[in-house]
């Protein structure tokens, strides 16, 4: 039996690898204002260690790898990491804030990366700057357009926060009218230091209320979700692109979860919300097999959100506050 199958029969074929805890943005919902305690460089996986761990997962049945961070493209050896991983028989993809994608397009193409997920939470300059604490909106927009022109499938991730950017839902959807963009609204989730509370979150239901108000009902098409999809997918009739909602808080999709995460310092997280981590880097450096550690992490995975089954538990700061900040997990 595969060591990637958990006690609920879920096969973990999708590995997300964080390659750095650093970022060139400071998104308020991701990075605490005071920053985070960065791991010393010697505790971070080298390019070779990333490859070796990824290779072990692929031998066990992982078929999809996504690179994330922090901002993966701030890592100096990112092109070498991508190129090396592209030699594995996997679908490789990346999640980025798109500040510097223009410098890596050729590497993406050579690595046969087809899909690039880009984070963008506001289409307004001043608001983008407030949300990310940096002034890069124009660069990001230009780079998104370049990625589309170069033939990449671009998904835009937009975290909605009440009273901050929830009045932009319709503007985001309209971006998909003439462009093959896939807009994904993400419910704001709690992590250490991001001052989450349920009242700031814009729920799936609230998002769809706005859509139902702003578009004719007969134009809102519910389209197929892919297997293991975290998103509920929609399209406005006649639009080139699509939109979706990722409702991890109000409507978790744990029963079909196939994801497992590796942090930049080589710790395996069996769930985004898990505060338990399994160290793979130490045994790797000691020359031991990492397979028993992977197996242990997979079999101890909870059925739903690391044991936070109800929304009441999810609100408990003692539970989600023990987790890392998102920037150090890798979304
Ligand atoms: N820097 C890259 C980026 O921003 O796309 C990759 C890392 S980022 C941590 C990955 C994703 O996590 C982004 O789409 C971001 O919007 C999402 N994210 C971060 N904090 C979040 C939170 N509190 N709730 C929901 N999504 C969050
Ligand atoms: Fe950086 Fe991405 Fe986090 Fe924003 S969401 S601070 S871009 S890692």
Short mmCIF file of C-alpha atoms and ligand atoms in Angstrom, two decimals:
data_model
loop_
_atom_site.label_atom_id
_atom_site.label_comp_id
_atom_site.label_asym_id
_atom_site.label_seq_id
_atom_site.Cartn_x
_atom_site.Cartn_y
_atom_site.Cartn_z
CA UNK A 1 0.00 0.00 0.00
CA UNK A 2 1.21 3.53 -0.76
CA UNK A 3 2.64 5.42 2.18
CA UNK A 4 0.85 8.48 0.78
CA UNK A 5 -2.60 7.03 1.52
CA UNK A 6 -4.09 8.16 4.84
CA UNK A 7 -6.53 6.43 7.19
CA UNK A 8 -9.48 8.08 5.38
CA UNK A 9 -8.41 6.63 2.02
CA UNK A 10 -7.09 9.92 0.64
CA UNK A 11 -4.09 9.55 -1.66
CA UNK A 12 -1.67 12.46 -1.41
CA UNK A 13 -0.45 12.98 -4.95
CA UNK A 14 0.07 16.75 -4.77
CA UNK A 15 3.12 18.18 -3.00
CA UNK A 16 3.47 21.89 -2.38
CA UNK A 17 7.02 22.93 -1.71
CA UNK A 18 7.87 26.24 -0.08
CA UNK A 19 11.33 27.32 -1.20
CA UNK A 20 11.70 30.43 0.95
CA UNK A 21 10.23 32.28 3.94
CA UNK A 22 11.17 35.63 2.39
CA UNK A 23 9.01 37.90 0.27
CA UNK A 24 9.19 41.19 -1.59
CA UNK A 25 5.63 42.04 -0.46
CA UNK A 26 4.18 42.26 3.04
CA UNK A 27 0.53 41.27 2.54
CA UNK A 28 -1.27 42.11 5.76
CA UNK A 29 -3.23 38.84 5.89
CA UNK A 30 -0.10 36.74 5.35
CA UNK A 31 2.89 38.43 6.96
CA UNK A 32 2.61 39.94 10.48
CA UNK A 33 3.44 43.69 10.55
CA UNK A 34 6.46 43.00 12.75
CA UNK A 35 7.77 40.42 10.27
CA UNK A 36 8.62 36.84 11.22
CA UNK A 37 11.62 35.16 12.77
CA UNK A 38 13.38 33.80 9.69
CA UNK A 39 15.02 30.38 9.88
CA UNK A 40 18.83 30.55 9.75
CA UNK A 41 20.05 29.81 6.21
CA UNK A 42 21.66 26.55 7.32
CA UNK A 43 18.21 25.29 8.41
CA UNK A 44 16.70 25.85 4.96
CA UNK A 45 16.64 23.18 2.28
CA UNK A 46 19.29 23.59 -0.38
CA UNK A 47 18.36 23.14 -4.05
CA UNK A 48 19.81 19.63 -3.92
CA UNK A 49 17.83 18.73 -0.78
CA UNK A 50 14.61 20.04 -2.35
CA UNK A 51 15.25 17.80 -5.34
CA UNK A 52 16.05 14.73 -3.22
CA UNK A 53 12.92 15.11 -1.08
CA UNK A 54 10.75 15.79 -4.16
CA UNK A 55 12.23 12.73 -5.87
CA UNK A 56 11.35 10.54 -2.88
CA UNK A 57 7.74 11.77 -3.01
CA UNK A 58 7.51 11.21 -6.76
CA UNK A 59 8.73 7.62 -6.32
CA UNK A 60 5.87 7.13 -3.85
CA UNK A 61 3.24 8.47 -6.25
CA UNK A 62 3.27 12.28 -6.20
CA UNK A 63 2.31 13.48 -9.67
CA UNK A 64 1.98 17.22 -9.11
CA UNK A 65 4.37 19.70 -7.47
CA UNK A 66 3.69 23.37 -6.88
CA UNK A 67 6.43 25.76 -5.78
CA UNK A 68 5.45 28.46 -3.35
CA UNK A 69 6.77 30.47 -0.41
CA UNK A 70 7.14 33.27 0.76
CA UNK A 71 7.74 34.51 -2.73
CA UNK A 72 9.44 31.65 -4.62
CA UNK A 73 10.97 33.98 -7.21
CA UNK A 74 13.05 35.89 -4.61
CA UNK A 75 15.18 32.80 -4.09
CA UNK A 76 18.43 33.34 -6.04
CA UNK A 77 18.72 29.75 -7.26
CA UNK A 78 15.02 29.42 -8.20
CA UNK A 79 15.76 28.85 -11.90
CA UNK A 80 18.09 25.97 -11.04
CA UNK A 81 15.48 24.50 -8.65
CA UNK A 82 12.76 24.68 -11.31
CA UNK A 83 14.99 23.21 -14.00
CA UNK A 84 16.06 20.31 -11.79
CA UNK A 85 12.49 19.52 -10.67
CA UNK A 86 11.33 19.55 -14.29
CA UNK A 87 13.36 16.36 -14.84
CA UNK A 88 10.87 14.51 -12.60
CA UNK A 89 7.71 12.98 -14.13
CA UNK A 90 5.35 15.52 -12.54
CA UNK A 91 3.14 18.44 -13.46
CA UNK A 92 5.09 21.40 -12.17
CA UNK A 93 3.50 24.74 -11.31
CA UNK A 94 4.17 27.84 -9.24
CA UNK A 95 2.33 30.35 -7.07
CA UNK A 96 3.81 33.85 -7.18
CA UNK A 97 3.00 37.50 -6.63
CA UNK A 98 4.23 38.09 -10.24
CA UNK A 99 6.57 40.96 -9.34
CA UNK A 100 9.42 39.30 -11.22
CA UNK A 101 7.86 36.66 -13.48
CA UNK A 102 9.22 38.52 -16.53
CA UNK A 103 12.73 37.39 -15.54
CA UNK A 104 11.77 33.70 -15.41
CA UNK A 105 9.51 33.15 -18.42
CA UNK A 106 12.13 31.18 -20.34
CA UNK A 107 12.84 28.94 -17.35
CA UNK A 108 9.09 28.30 -16.94
CA UNK A 109 8.78 27.37 -20.60
CA UNK A 110 11.79 25.06 -20.62
CA UNK A 111 10.45 23.39 -17.46
CA UNK A 112 7.08 22.88 -19.19
CA UNK A 113 5.27 24.88 -16.52
CA UNK A 114 1.81 25.51 -17.95
CA UNK A 115 -0.01 27.00 -15.00
CA UNK A 116 0.99 30.06 -12.96
CA UNK A 117 -1.09 31.16 -9.97
CA UNK A 118 -0.75 34.86 -9.22
CA UNK A 119 -1.92 36.66 -6.07
CA UNK A 120 -3.69 39.94 -6.61
CA UNK A 121 -6.11 41.42 -4.08
CA UNK A 122 -6.92 44.85 -5.47
CA UNK A 123 -7.04 46.58 -8.83
CA UNK A 124 -6.67 49.99 -7.17
CA UNK A 125 -3.17 51.41 -6.69
CA UNK A 126 -3.58 52.90 -3.23
CA UNK A 127 -5.44 49.90 -1.94
CA UNK A 128 -2.91 47.44 -3.39
CA UNK A 129 -0.19 49.44 -1.66
CA UNK A 130 -2.01 49.37 1.68
CA UNK A 131 -2.71 45.64 1.43
CA UNK A 132 0.79 44.61 0.37
CA UNK A 133 2.71 47.48 2.01
CA UNK A 134 4.51 47.90 -1.33
CA UNK A 135 3.78 49.80 -4.56
CA UNK A 136 3.93 47.22 -7.36
CA UNK A 137 0.44 47.07 -8.88
CA UNK A 138 1.47 48.19 -12.36
CA UNK A 139 4.35 45.69 -12.50
CA UNK A 140 2.06 42.87 -11.41
CA UNK A 141 -0.62 43.79 -13.97
CA UNK A 142 1.94 44.01 -16.78
CA UNK A 143 3.39 40.66 -15.81
CA UNK A 144 -0.03 39.00 -15.68
CA UNK A 145 -0.68 40.24 -19.22
CA UNK A 146 2.71 38.97 -20.35
CA UNK A 147 2.07 35.53 -18.84
CA UNK A 148 -1.25 35.31 -20.71
CA UNK A 149 0.34 36.46 -23.98
CA UNK A 150 3.10 33.89 -23.54
CA UNK A 151 0.44 31.18 -23.31
CA UNK A 152 0.43 30.34 -19.60
CA UNK A 153 -2.81 29.41 -17.88
CA UNK A 154 -3.12 32.13 -15.23
CA UNK A 155 -5.19 31.80 -12.08
CA UNK A 156 -5.60 34.96 -10.03
CA UNK A 157 -5.86 34.37 -6.27
CA UNK A 158 -7.74 37.12 -4.47
CA UNK A 159 -8.18 37.03 -0.68
CA UNK A 160 -11.26 39.06 0.21
CA UNK A 161 -11.40 41.04 3.44
CA UNK A 162 -14.57 42.77 4.55
CA UNK A 163 -14.55 46.54 4.20
CA UNK A 164 -11.15 46.40 2.48
CA UNK A 165 -11.56 44.89 -0.99
CA UNK A 166 -14.94 43.13 -1.05
CA UNK A 167 -16.34 45.90 -3.28
CA UNK A 168 -14.02 44.69 -6.07
CA UNK A 169 -15.61 41.27 -6.60
CA UNK A 170 -17.41 42.35 -9.77
CA UNK A 171 -14.39 44.25 -11.15
CA UNK A 172 -12.28 41.12 -10.72
CA UNK A 173 -14.86 38.93 -12.47
CA UNK A 174 -15.05 41.43 -15.34
CA UNK A 175 -11.30 40.93 -15.92
CA UNK A 176 -12.27 37.47 -17.19
CA UNK A 177 -14.52 38.91 -19.91
CA UNK A 178 -11.90 39.37 -22.60
CA UNK A 179 -9.03 37.41 -21.08
CA UNK A 180 -8.71 33.68 -20.35
CA UNK A 181 -8.14 34.44 -16.67
CA UNK A 182 -9.39 32.22 -13.88
CA UNK A 183 -10.24 34.40 -10.87
CA UNK A 184 -10.30 32.61 -7.51
CA UNK A 185 -11.76 34.33 -4.47
CA UNK A 186 -10.29 32.87 -1.30
CA UNK A 187 -11.96 33.08 2.09
CA UNK A 188 -9.63 34.83 4.53
CA UNK A 189 -8.12 32.15 6.80
CA UNK A 190 -6.60 32.41 10.29
CA UNK A 191 -2.86 32.02 10.79
CA UNK A 192 -0.44 33.19 13.45
CA UNK A 193 -0.16 36.98 13.56
CA UNK A 194 -2.72 37.86 10.85
CA UNK A 195 -5.36 39.27 13.24
CA UNK A 196 -8.05 37.08 11.73
CA UNK A 197 -11.57 37.19 12.97
CA UNK A 198 -14.65 35.79 11.35
CA UNK A 199 -16.19 39.23 10.85
CA UNK A 200 -13.38 40.20 8.47
CA UNK A 201 -13.98 37.14 6.30
CA UNK A 202 -16.14 37.36 3.17
CA UNK A 203 -17.89 34.00 2.89
CA UNK A 204 -18.73 31.95 -0.19
CA UNK A 205 -22.38 32.83 0.39
CA UNK A 206 -21.65 36.57 0.57
CA UNK A 207 -19.49 36.43 -2.56
CA UNK A 208 -22.28 34.68 -4.47
CA UNK A 209 -24.84 37.22 -3.16
CA UNK A 210 -22.77 39.98 -4.78
CA UNK A 211 -22.45 37.99 -8.01
CA UNK A 212 -26.20 37.34 -8.05
CA UNK A 213 -26.89 41.04 -7.57
CA UNK A 214 -24.43 42.31 -10.16
CA UNK A 215 -24.99 39.81 -12.99
CA UNK A 216 -28.23 38.49 -14.52
CA UNK A 217 -29.04 35.12 -12.91
CA UNK A 218 -29.28 33.36 -16.28
CA UNK A 219 -25.72 34.50 -17.13
CA UNK A 220 -24.14 32.88 -14.05
CA UNK A 221 -23.11 29.39 -15.04
CA UNK A 222 -21.97 26.80 -12.50
CA UNK A 223 -19.25 24.86 -14.28
CA UNK A 224 -17.57 21.54 -13.50
CA UNK A 225 -15.11 21.27 -10.64
CA UNK A 226 -12.06 19.10 -11.33
CA UNK A 227 -11.45 16.08 -9.09
CA UNK A 228 -9.72 17.21 -5.86
CA UNK A 229 -10.60 20.80 -6.74
CA UNK A 230 -10.63 23.19 -3.80
CA UNK A 231 -12.75 25.66 -5.75
CA UNK A 232 -16.41 25.95 -6.72
CA UNK A 233 -16.19 27.07 -10.35
CA UNK A 234 -18.39 29.50 -12.28
CA UNK A 235 -18.43 31.42 -15.53
CA UNK A 236 -20.34 34.41 -16.75
CA UNK A 237 -22.03 33.53 -20.04
CA UNK A 238 -19.94 34.75 -22.99
CA UNK A 239 -16.84 35.45 -20.89
CA UNK A 240 -13.51 33.92 -21.94
CA UNK A 241 -12.36 33.25 -18.41
CA UNK A 242 -13.99 31.84 -15.30
CA UNK A 243 -14.20 32.55 -11.58
CA UNK A 244 -14.32 30.41 -8.46
CA UNK A 245 -14.59 30.51 -4.70
CA UNK A 246 -12.24 28.66 -2.36
CA UNK A 247 -14.25 28.26 0.82
CA UNK A 248 -11.78 26.68 3.25
CA UNK A 249 -13.54 28.26 6.23
CA UNK A 250 -17.28 27.94 5.57
CA UNK A 251 -17.25 24.89 3.33
CA UNK A 252 -14.04 22.88 3.70
CA UNK A 253 -13.11 20.41 0.96
CA UNK A 254 -11.13 18.04 3.21
CA UNK A 255 -12.83 14.83 2.06
CA UNK A 256 -11.05 14.98 -1.31
CA UNK A 257 -7.82 16.56 -0.08
CA UNK A 258 -4.76 15.23 -1.91
CA UNK A 259 -2.31 17.90 -0.72
CA UNK A 260 0.69 17.75 1.54
CA UNK A 261 3.11 20.58 2.25
CA UNK A 262 6.84 20.90 2.71
CA UNK A 263 8.07 24.07 4.42
CA UNK A 264 11.26 25.84 3.37
CA UNK A 265 13.03 24.43 6.43
CA UNK A 266 12.16 20.89 5.45
CA UNK A 267 9.17 20.18 7.68
CA UNK A 268 6.21 18.23 6.37
CA UNK A 269 2.74 19.56 7.19
CA UNK A 270 -0.08 17.13 6.52
CA UNK A 271 -2.61 19.97 6.52
CA UNK A 272 -2.46 23.74 6.04
CA UNK A 273 -3.98 24.11 9.50
CA UNK A 274 -1.82 21.58 11.29
CA UNK A 275 0.50 22.83 14.00
CA UNK A 276 2.24 19.44 14.01
CA UNK A 277 5.16 19.12 11.65
CA UNK A 278 7.41 16.23 10.69
CA UNK A 279 11.06 17.02 10.16
CA UNK A 280 12.37 15.48 6.92
CA UNK A 281 15.52 17.57 6.58
CA UNK A 282 17.33 16.23 9.67
CA UNK A 283 16.98 12.55 8.71
CA UNK A 284 17.91 13.42 5.10
CA UNK A 285 21.07 15.17 6.31
CA UNK A 286 21.88 12.22 8.56
CA UNK A 287 21.67 9.90 5.57
CA UNK A 288 18.56 8.12 6.89
CA UNK A 289 15.53 7.17 4.81
CA UNK A 290 12.82 9.84 4.97
CA UNK A 291 10.06 7.38 4.00
CA UNK A 292 9.07 6.34 7.57
CA UNK A 293 8.73 10.04 8.46
CA UNK A 294 6.54 10.72 5.44
CA UNK A 295 4.40 7.72 6.31
CA UNK A 296 3.97 8.90 9.90
CA UNK A 297 2.93 12.38 8.76
CA UNK A 298 0.36 11.00 6.33
CA UNK A 299 -1.28 8.48 8.68
CA UNK A 300 -1.71 11.07 11.42
CA UNK A 301 -3.65 13.44 9.15
CA UNK A 302 -7.02 14.42 10.61
CA UNK A 303 -10.28 14.03 8.74
CA UNK A 304 -11.05 17.75 8.68
CA UNK A 305 -8.80 20.84 9.06
CA UNK A 306 -6.38 19.31 11.50
CA UNK A 307 -9.18 18.47 13.91
CA UNK A 308 -10.95 21.85 13.75
CA UNK A 309 -14.17 20.34 12.48
CA UNK A 310 -16.60 23.06 13.53
CA UNK A 311 -16.49 26.74 12.73
CA UNK A 312 -16.53 27.40 16.50
CA UNK A 313 -13.22 25.50 16.93
CA UNK A 314 -11.88 27.28 13.88
CA UNK A 315 -12.50 30.62 15.60
CA UNK A 316 -10.49 29.56 18.66
CA UNK A 317 -7.24 31.59 18.62
CA UNK A 318 -5.59 28.95 20.83
CA UNK A 319 -6.00 26.45 18.02
CA UNK A 320 -5.03 28.44 14.93
CA UNK A 321 -2.50 30.65 16.80
CA UNK A 322 -0.23 27.63 17.32
CA UNK A 323 0.25 27.36 13.57
CA UNK A 324 2.91 29.29 11.65
CA UNK A 325 2.22 32.49 9.77
CA UNK A 326 1.13 31.75 6.19
CA UNK A 327 4.34 33.25 4.83
CA UNK A 328 6.32 30.52 6.62
CA UNK A 329 3.96 27.70 5.63
CA UNK A 330 3.64 28.15 1.90
CA UNK A 331 0.07 28.60 0.66
N1 LIG B 1 4.06 34.81 -2.65
C1 LIG B 1 3.24 33.95 -3.40
C2 LIG B 1 1.87 34.55 -3.61
O1 LIG B 1 1.50 35.47 -2.91
O2 LIG B 1 1.15 34.05 -4.49
C3 LIG B 1 3.12 32.55 -2.84
C4 LIG B 1 2.93 32.38 -1.37
S1 LIG B 1 1.36 32.94 -0.73
C5 LIG B 1 1.55 32.51 0.98
C6 LIG B 1 0.25 31.74 -1.39
C7 LIG B 1 -1.19 32.09 -1.35
O3 LIG B 1 -1.64 32.12 -0.01
C8 LIG B 1 -1.54 33.43 -1.95
O4 LIG B 1 -2.49 33.27 -2.97
C9 LIG B 1 -2.13 34.20 -0.80
O5 LIG B 1 -3.14 35.06 -1.23
C10 LIG B 1 -2.66 33.09 0.07
N2 LIG B 1 -2.83 33.50 1.47
C11 LIG B 1 -1.91 34.02 2.30
N3 LIG B 1 -2.44 34.28 3.52
C12 LIG B 1 -3.74 33.91 3.45
C13 LIG B 1 -4.83 33.93 4.38
N4 LIG B 1 -4.69 34.38 5.62
N5 LIG B 1 -6.04 33.48 3.97
C14 LIG B 1 -6.20 33.01 2.69
N6 LIG B 1 -5.22 32.95 1.78
C15 LIG B 1 -4.00 33.40 2.15
FE1 LIG B 2 4.35 37.53 0.07
FE2 LIG B 2 2.54 35.96 -1.09
FE3 LIG B 2 2.46 36.38 1.55
FE4 LIG B 2 1.86 38.36 -0.06
S1 LIG B 2 0.74 36.43 0.11
S2 LIG B 2 3.25 38.49 1.73
S3 LIG B 2 3.16 37.99 -1.79
S4 LIG B 2 4.04 35.32 0.46
#
